Amino acid sequence: GSRGHRNFWPLDYDVMTDYAKSIVEGVSPTAEEIGMKDKMLRRISTICDELVPGSRIIPFGSLVSGFATKGADMDVIFAHDTVDPQPSSLESNIPVRLASEFLKRGFEVDLLIKTRVPILKLKTPTKETPSRPGSPLTEHSLQGEAVVEEEPWPENVSCDIGFKAHLGITNSHFFRTYSHCDPRFREMVLFIKVSLISSSSSSSSANGRQQWSKNRDLNSPYFGTLSSYGYVLMVAHFLINIVQPPVLPNLQLIPPPADTPVSELTQDGYNIWYFKDLSKIKSGDLLPNGKNEMSLGQLIHEFFQYYTTNFNFVSECVTIRTPGGVMYKQQKGWTSARERVGEMNNTYQDRYLLALEDPFEISHNVGRTCGGGGVRRIRGEMHRAAAIIRKISTPLLNEPAPVGS
Ligand code: CTP
Ligand code: MG
């Protein structure tokens, strides 16, 4: 059959590379959207500061890392010195108070408490949702009236407010630095996020995230698959540790200079050091084996091949910081599911079906949200994607060789 030809016929990745680049361009947010979100952050920050004087809103996630697609959610952390993790009453519960405040302003509001730390999910009002309070939460916990906004909010923008995930800020800046090392990192993340996945239909639609989650349901940590952050780890691992020569240096393995302030070395008891000097990073000196010249299309293909044929999901754990990049679940003690008590006395499941070690909080499995079905579907889609790329990159399958030339 045709099985063996892959070993002899070099693939031509031009078509795939052009396709991937067009997808990336189509899903990248415009300067206008970025400006609109900056402004929204400032308004949200003001509201929070009025409610809890001295509080700050710190952005993180894809807005900071640069991995945002059009219409991406905003991730922020509400920072305040005196957030009480176990509030004595509803009134002193800051997440609940903020929820009420944004309800009054007509936002759609959802307070998640099943997560490791509470998350307040906000969505700006649309023309269809009248800006009137009406939810039970408002009636029970607030005497206040609806706030009349001086200026309408941009419609349909989501913002997640976290209350304690401070390493998220650090890891977003960490990946921002990595994304400045080589443009192919961001391109791969965006492509994989939006279209591994929806190979044919409207891949360049305004909201790539929706397609991923709705059509394929592979980006729903709350429902058994992987967070975007998890996919970022998978791509980083591949570019730092697997592809040869590496596309990215390992910034965590470069020793810190002697005068590095402690704040750059540890946070919450975790080692957070990574090399940040962009001018040195860009000079290429950190890649002793020379620059990787593979096209975007080839890298994407090899990424899918690696995770469908080389990486052993059963026994191995993806890491970024470790030389070589692979550890065994056994080494980490990540072998059987267990229940843990979270910050708010809630319990959550630690699962190890897909093991992705966080680069800083190394006891945290970013893949823990994946159930068995989730892992199977993710692998299935990657398999499918690899097959499609092979097909469109095999010259003989695309156009017959010219006769008589
Ligand atoms: N995060 C984390 N640990 C996790 C999941 C997320 O530290 N297990 C942090 C990361 O800093 C991540 C941020 O939370 O960047 C937001 O996560 P997520 O929304 O999954 O990723 P984004 O990069 O923001 O992607 P998207 O645009 O799809 O929201
Ligand atoms: Mg996000």
Tab-separated table of C-alpha atoms and ligand atoms in Angstrom, residues 60-62 65 67-68 72 75 168 171-172 193 209 219 227-229 358 364 366, ligand 1:
chain	number	residue	atom	x	y	z
A	60	PHE	CA	-2.953	37.861	33.051
A	61	GLY	CA	-3.776	35.028	30.665
A	62	SER	CA	-3.812	35.356	26.917
A	65	SER	CA	0.947	36.248	26.942
A	67	PHE	CA	-2.012	34.163	22.764
A	68	ALA	CA	-5.420	35.827	22.644
A	72	ALA	CA	-10.974	36.005	23.823
A	75	ASP	CA	-8.486	37.058	32.709
A	168	GLY	CA	-0.971	32.964	36.778
A	171	ASN	CA	3.353	32.322	34.083
A	172	SER	CA	1.623	34.686	31.628
A	193	LYS	CA	-6.232	26.555	19.665
A	209	ARG	CA	-12.626	29.985	20.576
A	219	ASN	CA	-11.232	23.450	25.405
A	227	SER	CA	-7.653	24.680	29.279
A	228	SER	CA	-5.970	26.875	26.682
A	229	TYR	CA	-3.094	27.106	29.096
A	358	ASP	CA	2.999	23.482	35.517
A	364	HIS	CA	-0.017	21.148	39.877
A	366	VAL	CA	-2.606	21.374	34.438
B	1	CTP	N1	-3.703	29.175	34.448
B	1	CTP	C1	-2.900	28.501	35.347
B	1	CTP	N2	-3.113	27.182	35.602
B	1	CTP	C2	-4.111	26.515	34.975
B	1	CTP	C3	-4.939	27.172	34.050
B	1	CTP	C4	-4.702	28.515	33.803
B	1	CTP	O1	-1.983	29.104	35.890
B	1	CTP	N3	-4.299	25.233	35.247
B	1	CTP	C5	-3.470	30.599	34.217
B	1	CTP	C6	-2.462	30.890	33.137
B	1	CTP	O2	-1.753	32.049	33.483
B	1	CTP	C7	-3.313	31.190	31.941
B	1	CTP	C8	-4.488	31.870	32.590
B	1	CTP	O3	-4.666	31.177	33.807
B	1	CTP	O4	-2.669	32.040	31.033
B	1	CTP	C9	-5.762	31.830	31.812
B	1	CTP	O5	-6.053	30.503	31.440
B	1	CTP	P1	-6.814	30.169	30.099
B	1	CTP	O6	-8.000	31.055	30.006
B	1	CTP	O7	-6.952	28.716	30.031
B	1	CTP	O8	-5.734	30.545	29.001
B	1	CTP	P2	-5.565	31.791	28.086
B	1	CTP	O9	-4.111	31.781	27.720
B	1	CTP	O10	-6.092	33.009	28.727
B	1	CTP	O11	-6.387	31.427	26.785
B	1	CTP	P3	-7.825	31.916	26.255
B	1	CTP	O12	-7.567	33.118	25.433
B	1	CTP	O13	-8.325	30.775	25.456
B	1	CTP	O14	-8.652	32.205	27.454
